[in-house]
PDB file of N, CA and C in Angstrom:
ATOM      1  N   MET E   8      -3.084 -13.765 -37.286  1.00  0.00           N
ATOM      2  CA  MET E   8      -1.614 -13.655 -36.710  1.00  0.00           C
ATOM      3  C   MET E   8      -1.646 -13.222 -35.509  1.00  0.00           C
ATOM      4  N   ASP E   9      -0.888 -13.678 -34.544  1.00  0.00           N
ATOM      5  CA  ASP E   9      -0.679 -13.419 -33.363  1.00  0.00           C
ATOM      6  C   ASP E   9      -0.305 -12.008 -32.911  1.00  0.00           C
ATOM      7  N   HIS E  10      -0.960 -11.398 -32.016  1.00  0.00           N
ATOM      8  CA  HIS E  10      -0.741  -9.892 -31.841  1.00  0.00           C
ATOM      9  C   HIS E  10       0.476  -9.450 -31.698  1.00  0.00           C
ATOM     10  N   LEU E  11       1.388 -10.253 -30.767  1.00  0.00           N
ATOM     11  CA  LEU E  11       2.888  -9.840 -30.358  1.00  0.00           C
ATOM     12  C   LEU E  11       3.610  -9.914 -31.677  1.00  0.00           C
ATOM     13  N   ILE E  12       3.550 -11.002 -32.635  1.00  0.00           N
ATOM     14  CA  ILE E  12       4.098 -10.812 -33.672  1.00  0.00           C
ATOM     15  C   ILE E  12       3.778  -9.813 -34.894  1.00  0.00           C
ATOM     16  N   PHE E  13       2.443  -9.308 -34.590  1.00  0.00           N
ATOM     17  CA  PHE E  13       2.253  -8.253 -35.444  1.00  0.00           C
ATOM     18  C   PHE E  13       2.834  -7.062 -35.082  1.00  0.00           C
ATOM     19  N   LEU E  14       2.796  -6.794 -33.655  1.00  0.00           N
ATOM     20  CA  LEU E  14       3.355  -5.714 -33.369  1.00  0.00           C
ATOM     21  C   LEU E  14       5.063  -5.639 -33.580  1.00  0.00           C
ATOM     22  N   LYS E  15       5.509  -6.634 -33.312  1.00  0.00           N
ATOM     23  CA  LYS E  15       7.004  -6.859 -33.530  1.00  0.00           C
ATOM     24  C   LYS E  15       7.437  -6.283 -34.996  1.00  0.00           C
ATOM     25  N   THR E  16       6.640  -6.932 -35.900  1.00  0.00           N
ATOM     26  CA  THR E  16       6.715  -6.985 -37.217  1.00  0.00           C
ATOM     27  C   THR E  16       6.864  -5.334 -37.637  1.00  0.00           C
ATOM     28  N   LYS E  17       5.665  -4.646 -37.316  1.00  0.00           N
ATOM     29  CA  LYS E  17       5.541  -3.345 -37.597  1.00  0.00           C
ATOM     30  C   LYS E  17       6.443  -2.428 -37.226  1.00  0.00           C
ATOM     31  N   ARG E  18       7.034  -2.645 -35.915  1.00  0.00           N
ATOM     32  CA  ARG E  18       7.869  -1.887 -35.026  1.00  0.00           C
ATOM     33  C   ARG E  18       9.345  -2.314 -35.688  1.00  0.00           C
ATOM     34  N   LYS E  19       9.593  -3.291 -36.134  1.00  0.00           N
ATOM     35  CA  LYS E  19      10.801  -3.785 -36.968  1.00  0.00           C
ATOM     36  C   LYS E  19      10.972  -2.819 -38.276  1.00  0.00           C
ATOM     37  N   LYS E  20       9.849  -2.924 -39.157  1.00  0.00           N
ATOM     38  CA  LYS E  20       9.683  -2.235 -40.371  1.00  0.00           C
ATOM     39  C   LYS E  20      10.159  -0.956 -40.352  1.00  0.00           C
ATOM     40  N   ARG E  21       9.781  -0.336 -39.135  1.00  0.00           N
ATOM     41  CA  ARG E  21       9.790   1.311 -38.975  1.00  0.00           C
ATOM     42  C   ARG E  21      11.013   1.692 -38.002  1.00  0.00           C
ATOM     43  N   ASN E  22      11.710   0.584 -37.293  1.00  0.00           N
ATOM     44  CA  ASN E  22      12.635   1.115 -36.884  1.00  0.00           C
ATOM     45  C   ASN E  22      12.498   2.110 -35.518  1.00  0.00           C
ATOM     46  N   ASN E  23      11.429   1.752 -34.842  1.00  0.00           N
ATOM     47  CA  ASN E  23      10.910   2.763 -33.927  1.00  0.00           C
ATOM     48  C   ASN E  23      10.185   2.136 -32.705  1.00  0.00           C
ATOM     49  N   LYS E  24      10.029   2.860 -31.531  1.00  0.00           N
ATOM     50  CA  LYS E  24       9.286   2.307 -30.517  1.00  0.00           C
ATOM     51  C   LYS E  24       7.868   2.417 -30.699  1.00  0.00           C
ATOM     52  N   LEU E  25       7.275   1.635 -29.969  1.00  0.00           N
ATOM     53  CA  LEU E  25       5.610   1.889 -30.116  1.00  0.00           C
ATOM     54  C   LEU E  25       5.132   2.312 -28.540  1.00  0.00           C
ATOM     55  N   LEU E  26       4.417   3.315 -28.878  1.00  0.00           N
ATOM     56  CA  LEU E  26       3.625   3.585 -27.598  1.00  0.00           C
ATOM     57  C   LEU E  26       2.221   3.501 -27.693  1.00  0.00           C
ATOM     58  N   PHE E  27       1.351   2.995 -27.018  1.00  0.00           N
ATOM     59  CA  PHE E  27       0.015   2.852 -27.147  1.00  0.00           C
ATOM     60  C   PHE E  27      -0.584   4.233 -26.239  1.00  0.00           C
ATOM     61  N   THR E  28      -1.255   4.840 -27.096  1.00  0.00           N
ATOM     62  CA  THR E  28      -1.799   5.831 -26.819  1.00  0.00           C
ATOM     63  C   THR E  28      -2.949   5.748 -25.702  1.00  0.00           C
ATOM     64  N   GLU E  29      -3.559   4.796 -25.849  1.00  0.00           N
ATOM     65  CA  GLU E  29      -4.349   4.133 -25.017  1.00  0.00           C
ATOM     66  C   GLU E  29      -4.712   2.728 -24.927  1.00  0.00           C
ATOM     67  N   PHE E  30      -4.659   2.100 -23.878  1.00  0.00           N
ATOM     68  CA  PHE E  30      -4.884   0.722 -23.460  1.00  0.00           C
ATOM     69  C   PHE E  30      -6.180   0.693 -22.700  1.00  0.00           C
ATOM     70  N   ILE E  31      -7.008  -0.311 -22.937  1.00  0.00           N
ATOM     71  CA  ILE E  31      -8.219  -0.410 -22.285  1.00  0.00           C
ATOM     72  C   ILE E  31      -8.912  -1.768 -22.242  1.00  0.00           C
ATOM     73  N   TYR E  32      -9.489  -2.325 -21.201  1.00  0.00           N
ATOM     74  CA  TYR E  32      -9.974  -3.482 -21.017  1.00  0.00           C
ATOM     75  C   TYR E  32     -11.250  -3.305 -20.206  1.00  0.00           C
ATOM     76  N   ARG E  33     -12.535  -3.721 -20.155  1.00  0.00           N
ATOM     77  CA  ARG E  33     -13.607  -3.612 -19.637  1.00  0.00           C
ATOM     78  C   ARG E  33     -13.599  -5.079 -18.561  1.00  0.00           C
ATOM     79  N   ASN E  34     -14.237  -4.617 -17.571  1.00  0.00           N
ATOM     80  CA  ASN E  34     -14.287  -6.017 -17.016  1.00  0.00           C
ATOM     81  C   ASN E  34     -15.877  -6.661 -17.226  1.00  0.00           C
ATOM     82  N   ILE E  35     -15.622  -7.386 -18.214  1.00  0.00           N
ATOM     83  CA  ILE E  35     -17.071  -8.141 -18.874  1.00  0.00           C
ATOM     84  C   ILE E  35     -16.474  -9.492 -19.386  1.00  0.00           C
ATOM     85  N   ASN E  36     -17.054 -10.432 -19.824  1.00  0.00           N
ATOM     86  CA  ASN E  36     -16.858 -11.259 -20.352  1.00  0.00           C
ATOM     87  C   ASN E  36     -16.443 -11.075 -21.637  1.00  0.00           C
ATOM     88  N   PHE E  37     -15.500 -11.822 -22.723  1.00  0.00           N
ATOM     89  CA  PHE E  37     -15.123 -11.657 -23.766  1.00  0.00           C
ATOM     90  C   PHE E  37     -14.419  -9.914 -24.026  1.00  0.00           C
ATOM     91  N   SER E  38     -14.172  -9.464 -23.001  1.00  0.00           N
ATOM     92  CA  SER E  38     -13.511  -8.136 -23.378  1.00  0.00           C
ATOM     93  C   SER E  38     -12.087  -7.836 -24.163  1.00  0.00           C
ATOM     94  N   ASP E  39     -11.611  -8.957 -24.491  1.00  0.00           N
ATOM     95  CA  ASP E  39     -10.562  -8.829 -25.220  1.00  0.00           C
ATOM     96  C   ASP E  39     -10.954  -9.134 -26.661  1.00  0.00           C
ATOM     97  N   LYS E  40     -12.155  -9.353 -26.910  1.00  0.00           N
ATOM     98  CA  LYS E  40     -12.878  -9.540 -28.304  1.00  0.00           C
ATOM     99  C   LYS E  40     -12.824  -8.204 -29.088  1.00  0.00           C
ATOM    100  N   GLU E  41     -13.602  -7.531 -28.539  1.00  0.00           N
ATOM    101  CA  GLU E  41     -13.821  -5.834 -28.991  1.00  0.00           C
ATOM    102  C   GLU E  41     -13.533  -5.105 -27.821  1.00  0.00           C
ATOM    103  N   SER E  42     -12.232  -4.927 -27.306  1.00  0.00           N
ATOM    104  CA  SER E  42     -11.803  -3.890 -26.183  1.00  0.00           C
ATOM    105  C   SER E  42     -12.306  -2.522 -26.189  1.00  0.00           C
ATOM    106  N   TRP E  43     -12.490  -2.156 -27.278  1.00  0.00           N
ATOM    107  CA  TRP E  43     -13.086  -0.738 -27.614  1.00  0.00           C
ATOM    108  C   TRP E  43     -14.297  -0.118 -27.560  1.00  0.00           C
ATOM    109  N   ASN E  44     -15.336  -1.454 -27.540  1.00  0.00           N
ATOM    110  CA  ASN E  44     -16.827  -1.296 -27.346  1.00  0.00           C
ATOM    111  C   ASN E  44     -17.237  -0.954 -25.827  1.00  0.00           C
ATOM    112  N   SER E  45     -17.960   0.197 -26.034  1.00  0.00           N
ATOM    113  CA  SER E  45     -18.282   1.020 -25.084  1.00  0.00           C
ATOM    114  C   SER E  45     -19.885   0.759 -24.799  1.00  0.00           C
ATOM    115  N   ASP E  46     -20.663  -0.266 -25.768  1.00  0.00           N
ATOM    116  CA  ASP E  46     -21.869  -0.317 -25.513  1.00  0.00           C
ATOM    117  C   ASP E  46     -22.581  -0.618 -24.158  1.00  0.00           C
ATOM    118  N   HIS E  47     -23.252   0.598 -23.583  1.00  0.00           N
ATOM    119  CA  HIS E  47     -23.579   0.309 -22.052  1.00  0.00           C
ATOM    120  C   HIS E  47     -24.653  -0.841 -22.245  1.00  0.00           C
ATOM    121  N   ARG E  48     -25.222  -1.642 -23.067  1.00  0.00           N
ATOM    122  CA  ARG E  48     -26.258  -2.680 -23.167  1.00  0.00           C
ATOM    123  C   ARG E  48     -25.475  -4.137 -22.714  1.00  0.00           C
ATOM    124  N   LEU E  49     -23.899  -3.739 -22.903  1.00  0.00           N
ATOM    125  CA  LEU E  49     -23.427  -5.392 -22.505  1.00  0.00           C
ATOM    126  C   LEU E  49     -23.166  -5.050 -20.911  1.00  0.00           C
ATOM    127  N   LYS E  50     -23.703  -5.933 -20.173  1.00  0.00           N
ATOM    128  CA  LYS E  50     -23.704  -6.169 -18.831  1.00  0.00           C
ATOM    129  C   LYS E  50     -22.933  -7.401 -18.387  1.00  0.00           C
ATOM    130  N   GLY E  51     -23.058  -7.247 -17.079  1.00  0.00           N
ATOM    131  CA  GLY E  51     -22.480  -8.678 -16.356  1.00  0.00           C
ATOM    132  C   GLY E  51     -20.890  -8.074 -15.985  1.00  0.00           C
ATOM    133  N   VAL E  52     -20.473  -8.516 -14.917  1.00  0.00           N
ATOM    134  CA  VAL E  52     -19.024  -7.974 -14.524  1.00  0.00           C
ATOM    135  C   VAL E  52     -18.075  -9.278 -14.637  1.00  0.00           C
ATOM    136  N   ASN E  53     -17.234  -8.874 -14.888  1.00  0.00           N
ATOM    137  CA  ASN E  53     -15.992 -10.005 -14.893  1.00  0.00           C
ATOM    138  C   ASN E  53     -14.769  -9.681 -14.633  1.00  0.00           C
ATOM    139  N   LEU E  54     -14.477  -9.570 -13.103  1.00  0.00           N
ATOM    140  CA  LEU E  54     -13.400  -8.818 -12.639  1.00  0.00           C
ATOM    141  C   LEU E  54     -12.230  -9.807 -12.972  1.00  0.00           C
ATOM    142  N   GLU E  55     -12.013 -10.797 -13.233  1.00  0.00           N
ATOM    143  CA  GLU E  55     -11.312 -11.678 -13.496  1.00  0.00           C
ATOM    144  C   GLU E  55     -10.566 -11.756 -14.834  1.00  0.00           C
ATOM    145  N   ALA E  56     -11.674 -11.443 -15.903  1.00  0.00           N
ATOM    146  CA  ALA E  56     -11.009 -11.092 -17.138  1.00  0.00           C
ATOM    147  C   ALA E  56     -10.341  -9.973 -17.450  1.00  0.00           C
ATOM    148  N   GLN E  57     -10.437  -8.836 -16.792  1.00  0.00           N
ATOM    149  CA  GLN E  57      -9.957  -7.479 -16.876  1.00  0.00           C
ATOM    150  C   GLN E  57      -8.574  -7.465 -16.143  1.00  0.00           C
ATOM    151  N   THR E  58      -8.742  -8.224 -15.166  1.00  0.00           N
ATOM    152  CA  THR E  58      -7.292  -8.467 -14.588  1.00  0.00           C
ATOM    153  C   THR E  58      -6.249  -9.540 -15.208  1.00  0.00           C
ATOM    154  N   ASN E  59      -6.767 -10.570 -15.768  1.00  0.00           N
ATOM    155  CA  ASN E  59      -6.128 -11.287 -16.540  1.00  0.00           C
ATOM    156  C   ASN E  59      -5.379 -10.612 -17.699  1.00  0.00           C
ATOM    157  N   LEU E  60      -6.391  -9.638 -18.684  1.00  0.00           N
ATOM    158  CA  LEU E  60      -5.850  -9.146 -19.677  1.00  0.00           C
ATOM    159  C   LEU E  60      -4.779  -8.120 -19.306  1.00  0.00           C
ATOM    160  N   PHE E  61      -4.842  -7.147 -18.448  1.00  0.00           N
ATOM    161  CA  PHE E  61      -3.852  -6.457 -17.873  1.00  0.00           C
ATOM    162  C   PHE E  61      -2.599  -7.111 -17.578  1.00  0.00           C
ATOM    163  N   ASN E  62      -2.693  -8.434 -16.866  1.00  0.00           N
ATOM    164  CA  ASN E  62      -1.692  -8.748 -16.757  1.00  0.00           C
ATOM    165  C   ASN E  62      -0.954  -9.458 -17.875  1.00  0.00           C
ATOM    166  N   THR E  63      -1.248  -9.998 -18.891  1.00  0.00           N
ATOM    167  CA  THR E  63      -0.992 -10.247 -20.079  1.00  0.00           C
ATOM    168  C   THR E  63      -0.358  -9.088 -20.619  1.00  0.00           C
ATOM    169  N   LEU E  64      -0.861  -7.940 -20.891  1.00  0.00           N
ATOM    170  CA  LEU E  64      -0.097  -6.925 -21.350  1.00  0.00           C
ATOM    171  C   LEU E  64       0.892  -6.506 -20.862  1.00  0.00           C
ATOM    172  N   PHE E  65       1.122  -6.605 -19.089  1.00  0.00           N
ATOM    173  CA  PHE E  65       2.195  -6.273 -18.656  1.00  0.00           C
ATOM    174  C   PHE E  65       3.109  -7.336 -18.872  1.00  0.00           C
ATOM    175  N   GLU E  66       2.665  -8.397 -18.680  1.00  0.00           N
ATOM    176  CA  GLU E  66       3.960  -9.503 -18.902  1.00  0.00           C
ATOM    177  C   GLU E  66       4.574  -9.634 -20.360  1.00  0.00           C
ATOM    178  N   GLU E  67       3.559  -9.561 -21.457  1.00  0.00           N
ATOM    179  CA  GLU E  67       3.835  -9.437 -22.724  1.00  0.00           C
ATOM    180  C   GLU E  67       4.469  -8.620 -23.371  1.00  0.00           C
ATOM    181  N   LEU E  68       4.538  -7.428 -22.676  1.00  0.00           N
ATOM    182  CA  LEU E  68       4.774  -6.008 -23.597  1.00  0.00           C
ATOM    183  C   LEU E  68       5.778  -4.956 -22.812  1.00  0.00           C
ATOM    184  N   TRP E  69       5.526  -5.107 -21.397  1.00  0.00           N
ATOM    185  CA  TRP E  69       6.092  -4.090 -20.807  1.00  0.00           C
ATOM    186  C   TRP E  69       7.729  -3.845 -20.524  1.00  0.00           C
ATOM    187  N   ASN E  70       8.221  -5.137 -20.778  1.00  0.00           N
ATOM    188  CA  ASN E  70       9.670  -5.141 -20.595  1.00  0.00           C
ATOM    189  C   ASN E  70      10.138  -5.353 -21.979  1.00  0.00           C
ATOM    190  N   GLU E  71       9.444  -5.313 -23.059  1.00  0.00           N
ATOM    191  CA  GLU E  71       9.859  -5.437 -24.446  1.00  0.00           C
ATOM    192  C   GLU E  71      10.877  -3.975 -24.813  1.00  0.00           C
ATOM    193  N   GLU E  72      12.014  -4.295 -25.402  1.00  0.00           N
ATOM    194  CA  GLU E  72      13.124  -3.092 -25.360  1.00  0.00           C
ATOM    195  C   GLU E  72      12.215  -1.895 -26.704  1.00  0.00           C
ATOM    196  N   TRP E  73      11.268  -2.542 -27.437  1.00  0.00           N
ATOM    197  CA  TRP E  73      10.758  -1.783 -28.416  1.00  0.00           C
ATOM    198  C   TRP E  73       9.429  -1.067 -28.105  1.00  0.00           C
ATOM    199  N   PHE E  74       8.997  -1.297 -26.608  1.00  0.00           N
ATOM    200  CA  PHE E  74       7.929  -1.058 -26.159  1.00  0.00           C
ATOM    201  C   PHE E  74       7.986   0.325 -25.537  1.00  0.00           C
ATOM    202  N   ALA E  75       7.624   1.643 -25.819  1.00  0.00           N
ATOM    203  CA  ALA E  75       7.795   2.595 -25.202  1.00  0.00           C
ATOM    204  C   ALA E  75       6.633   3.162 -23.826  1.00  0.00           C
ATOM    205  N   GLY E  76       5.475   2.273 -23.745  1.00  0.00           N
ATOM    206  CA  GLY E  76       4.884   2.281 -22.831  1.00  0.00           C
ATOM    207  C   GLY E  76       3.370   2.542 -23.339  1.00  0.00           C
ATOM    208  N   GLY E  77       2.472   3.499 -22.398  1.00  0.00           N
ATOM    209  CA  GLY E  77       1.251   3.781 -23.059  1.00  0.00           C
ATOM    210  C   GLY E  77       0.587   4.281 -21.836  1.00  0.00           C
ATOM    211  N   TYR E  78      -0.646   4.690 -22.102  1.00  0.00           N
ATOM    212  CA  TYR E  78      -1.465   5.729 -21.445  1.00  0.00           C
ATOM    213  C   TYR E  78      -2.538   4.700 -21.124  1.00  0.00           C
ATOM    214  N   LEU E  79      -3.176   4.725 -19.916  1.00  0.00           N
ATOM    215  CA  LEU E  79      -4.210   3.894 -19.448  1.00  0.00           C
ATOM    216  C   LEU E  79      -5.484   4.767 -19.645  1.00  0.00           C
ATOM    217  N   TRP E  80      -6.439   3.983 -20.173  1.00  0.00           N
ATOM    218  CA  TRP E  80      -7.624   4.674 -20.294  1.00  0.00           C
ATOM    219  C   TRP E  80      -8.800   3.845 -19.261  1.00  0.00           C
ATOM    220  N   LYS E  81      -9.615   4.284 -18.400  1.00  0.00           N
ATOM    221  CA  LYS E  81     -10.223   5.557 -18.187  1.00  0.00           C
ATOM    222  C   LYS E  81      -9.889   5.907 -16.776  1.00  0.00           C
ATOM    223  N   TRP E  82      -9.137   6.706 -16.370  1.00  0.00           N
ATOM    224  CA  TRP E  82      -8.573   7.134 -15.086  1.00  0.00           C
ATOM    225  C   TRP E  82      -9.330   8.472 -14.683  1.00  0.00           C
ATOM    226  N   PHE E  83     -10.154   8.720 -13.635  1.00  0.00           N
ATOM    227  CA  PHE E  83     -10.927   9.876 -13.286  1.00  0.00           C
ATOM    228  C   PHE E  83     -10.096  10.253 -12.055  1.00  0.00           C
ATOM    229  N   ILE E  84     -10.306  11.724 -11.693  1.00  0.00           N
ATOM    230  CA  ILE E  84      -9.617  12.321 -10.962  1.00  0.00           C
ATOM    231  C   ILE E  84     -10.308  12.067  -9.834  1.00  0.00           C
ATOM    232  N   ASP E  85     -11.809  11.733  -9.589  1.00  0.00           N
ATOM    233  CA  ASP E  85     -12.274  11.848  -8.187  1.00  0.00           C
ATOM    234  C   ASP E  85     -12.579   9.928  -7.839  1.00  0.00           C
ATOM    235  N   HIS E  86     -11.313   9.895  -7.456  1.00  0.00           N
ATOM    236  CA  HIS E  86     -10.958   8.341  -7.376  1.00  0.00           C
ATOM    237  C   HIS E  86     -12.128   7.492  -6.417  1.00  0.00           C
ATOM    238  N   GLU E  87     -12.273   7.780  -5.498  1.00  0.00           N
ATOM    239  CA  GLU E  87     -13.244   7.299  -4.552  1.00  0.00           C
ATOM    240  C   GLU E  87     -14.764   7.099  -5.050  1.00  0.00           C
ATOM    241  N   LYS E  88     -15.230   7.967  -6.189  1.00  0.00           N
ATOM    242  CA  LYS E  88     -16.792   7.790  -6.500  1.00  0.00           C
ATOM    243  C   LYS E  88     -16.542   7.201  -8.028  1.00  0.00           C
ATOM    244  N   VAL E  89     -15.630   6.507  -8.291  1.00  0.00           N
ATOM    245  CA  VAL E  89     -15.682   5.838  -9.683  1.00  0.00           C
ATOM    246  C   VAL E  89     -15.255   4.204  -9.566  1.00  0.00           C
ATOM    247  N   GLY E  90     -15.785   3.726 -10.715  1.00  0.00           N
ATOM    248  CA  GLY E  90     -15.593   2.167 -10.580  1.00  0.00           C
ATOM    249  C   GLY E  90     -16.252   1.254  -9.720  1.00  0.00           C
ATOM    250  N   GLY E  91     -15.281   0.543  -9.054  1.00  0.00           N
ATOM    251  CA  GLY E  91     -15.665  -0.596  -8.041  1.00  0.00           C
ATOM    252  C   GLY E  91     -16.286  -2.164  -8.823  1.00  0.00           C
ATOM    253  N   PHE E  92     -16.540  -2.746  -7.642  1.00  0.00           N
ATOM    254  CA  PHE E  92     -16.616  -4.053  -8.091  1.00  0.00           C
ATOM    255  C   PHE E  92     -17.881  -4.350  -8.933  1.00  0.00           C
ATOM    256  N   GLU E  93     -18.932  -3.574  -8.940  1.00  0.00           N
ATOM    257  CA  GLU E  93     -20.187  -3.672  -9.760  1.00  0.00           C
ATOM    258  C   GLU E  93     -20.058  -3.095 -11.062  1.00  0.00           C
ATOM    259  N   ASN E  94     -18.976  -2.278 -11.281  1.00  0.00           N
ATOM    260  CA  ASN E  94     -18.960  -1.287 -12.369  1.00  0.00           C
ATOM    261  C   ASN E  94     -18.348  -2.141 -13.619  1.00  0.00           C
ATOM    262  N   HIS E  95     -19.096  -2.070 -14.697  1.00  0.00           N
ATOM    263  CA  HIS E  95     -18.587  -3.199 -15.776  1.00  0.00           C
ATOM    264  C   HIS E  95     -17.972  -2.159 -16.961  1.00  0.00           C
ATOM    265  N   MET E  96     -17.542  -1.101 -16.683  1.00  0.00           N
ATOM    266  CA  MET E  96     -17.097  -0.182 -17.699  1.00  0.00           C
ATOM    267  C   MET E  96     -15.528  -0.393 -17.396  1.00  0.00           C
ATOM    268  N   PHE E  97     -14.951   0.439 -18.309  1.00  0.00           N
ATOM    269  CA  PHE E  97     -13.201   0.465 -18.648  1.00  0.00           C
ATOM    270  C   PHE E  97     -12.400   0.683 -17.383  1.00  0.00           C
ATOM    271  N   THR E  98     -12.878   1.672 -16.553  1.00  0.00           N
ATOM    272  CA  THR E  98     -12.089   1.856 -15.403  1.00  0.00           C
ATOM    273  C   THR E  98     -11.673   0.972 -14.519  1.00  0.00           C
ATOM    274  N   PRO E  99     -10.279   0.886 -14.196  1.00  0.00           N
ATOM    275  CA  PRO E  99      -9.538  -0.445 -13.385  1.00  0.00           C
ATOM    276  C   PRO E  99      -9.948   0.541 -12.148  1.00  0.00           C
ATOM    277  N   GLN E 100     -10.168   1.478 -11.820  1.00  0.00           N
ATOM    278  CA  GLN E 100     -10.202   1.830 -10.512  1.00  0.00           C
ATOM    279  C   GLN E 100     -11.206   1.371  -9.215  1.00  0.00           C
ATOM    280  N   ASN E 101     -10.720   1.483  -8.286  1.00  0.00           N
ATOM    281  CA  ASN E 101     -11.472   0.393  -7.162  1.00  0.00           C
ATOM    282  C   ASN E 101     -12.037  -0.818  -7.794  1.00  0.00           C
ATOM    283  N   LYS E 102     -11.111  -1.436  -8.622  1.00  0.00           N
ATOM    284  CA  LYS E 102     -11.361  -3.055  -8.728  1.00  0.00           C
ATOM    285  C   LYS E 102     -10.411  -3.621  -8.440  1.00  0.00           C
ATOM    286  N   PRO E 103      -9.957  -5.201  -8.595  1.00  0.00           N
ATOM    287  CA  PRO E 103      -8.855  -5.947  -8.140  1.00  0.00           C
ATOM    288  C   PRO E 103      -7.981  -5.505  -9.139  1.00  0.00           C
ATOM    289  N   VAL E 104      -7.890  -5.053 -10.422  1.00  0.00           N
ATOM    290  CA  VAL E 104      -7.272  -4.885 -11.342  1.00  0.00           C
ATOM    291  C   VAL E 104      -6.031  -3.537 -11.205  1.00  0.00           C
ATOM    292  N   GLU E 105      -6.605  -2.756 -10.079  1.00  0.00           N
ATOM    293  CA  GLU E 105      -6.052  -1.473 -10.118  1.00  0.00           C
ATOM    294  C   GLU E 105      -4.845  -2.082  -9.459  1.00  0.00           C
ATOM    295  N   SER E 106      -4.634  -2.936  -8.623  1.00  0.00           N
ATOM    296  CA  SER E 106      -3.333  -3.658  -8.137  1.00  0.00           C
ATOM    297  C   SER E 106      -2.332  -3.865  -9.005  1.00  0.00           C
ATOM    298  N   VAL E 107      -2.798  -4.474 -10.074  1.00  0.00           N
ATOM    299  CA  VAL E 107      -1.845  -4.766 -11.149  1.00  0.00           C
ATOM    300  C   VAL E 107      -1.462  -3.483 -11.838  1.00  0.00           C
ATOM    301  N   VAL E 108      -2.389  -2.790 -12.123  1.00  0.00           N
ATOM    302  CA  VAL E 108      -1.738  -1.501 -12.916  1.00  0.00           C
ATOM    303  C   VAL E 108      -0.820  -0.598 -11.963  1.00  0.00           C
ATOM    304  N   ARG E 109      -1.176  -0.495 -10.730  1.00  0.00           N
ATOM    305  CA  ARG E 109      -0.277   0.073  -9.899  1.00  0.00           C
ATOM    306  C   ARG E 109       1.261  -0.489  -9.732  1.00  0.00           C
ATOM    307  N   ALA E 110       1.095  -1.769  -9.436  1.00  0.00           N
ATOM    308  CA  ALA E 110       2.517  -2.605  -9.450  1.00  0.00           C
ATOM    309  C   ALA E 110       3.364  -2.304 -10.640  1.00  0.00           C
ATOM    310  N   ASN E 111       2.726  -2.470 -11.736  1.00  0.00           N
ATOM    311  CA  ASN E 111       3.299  -2.356 -12.962  1.00  0.00           C
ATOM    312  C   ASN E 111       4.001  -0.709 -13.337  1.00  0.00           C
ATOM    313  N   TYR E 112       3.058   0.345 -12.854  1.00  0.00           N
ATOM    314  CA  TYR E 112       3.698   1.549 -13.328  1.00  0.00           C
ATOM    315  C   TYR E 112       4.147   2.036 -12.208  1.00  0.00           C
ATOM    316  N   SER E 113       4.783   1.285 -11.301  1.00  0.00           N
ATOM    317  CA  SER E 113       5.629   1.767 -10.004  1.00  0.00           C
ATOM    318  C   SER E 113       7.011   1.084 -10.515  1.00  0.00           C
ATOM    319  N   ILE E 114       7.190   0.212 -11.476  1.00  0.00           N
ATOM    320  CA  ILE E 114       8.440  -0.463 -11.617  1.00  0.00           C
ATOM    321  C   ILE E 114       9.483   0.671 -12.606  1.00  0.00           C
ATOM    322  N   VAL E 115      10.350   0.947 -11.986  1.00  0.00           N
ATOM    323  CA  VAL E 115      11.018   1.880 -12.663  1.00  0.00           C
ATOM    324  C   VAL E 115      12.225   0.965 -13.698  1.00  0.00           C
ATOM    325  N   HIS E 116      12.335   1.174 -14.879  1.00  0.00           N
ATOM    326  CA  HIS E 116      13.191   0.608 -15.892  1.00  0.00           C
ATOM    327  C   HIS E 116      14.347   1.506 -16.407  1.00  0.00           C
TER     328      HIS E 116
END
């Protein structure tokens, strides 16, 4: 079943809005397959995959009336010392996807 159809169906049965308590995508190949997988042995950097997945999340869900929003995982306080183009973990900080996150969180609905 398509994820969007599944979410809409669940939401409709309960007649409430959905809030994602966290949403995450690593910047590795196939990061949408098991987005929760934090196995440090998974290497390789795919900045485009992470950017595409966040774009899809914002395009498909952000403006749905039943979507209450979400919390981004993994944002660090010491911004300048985390993430970066060679980092293959979850944070969007100091990666191309950060501009996608900033643009969508700055939109007032």
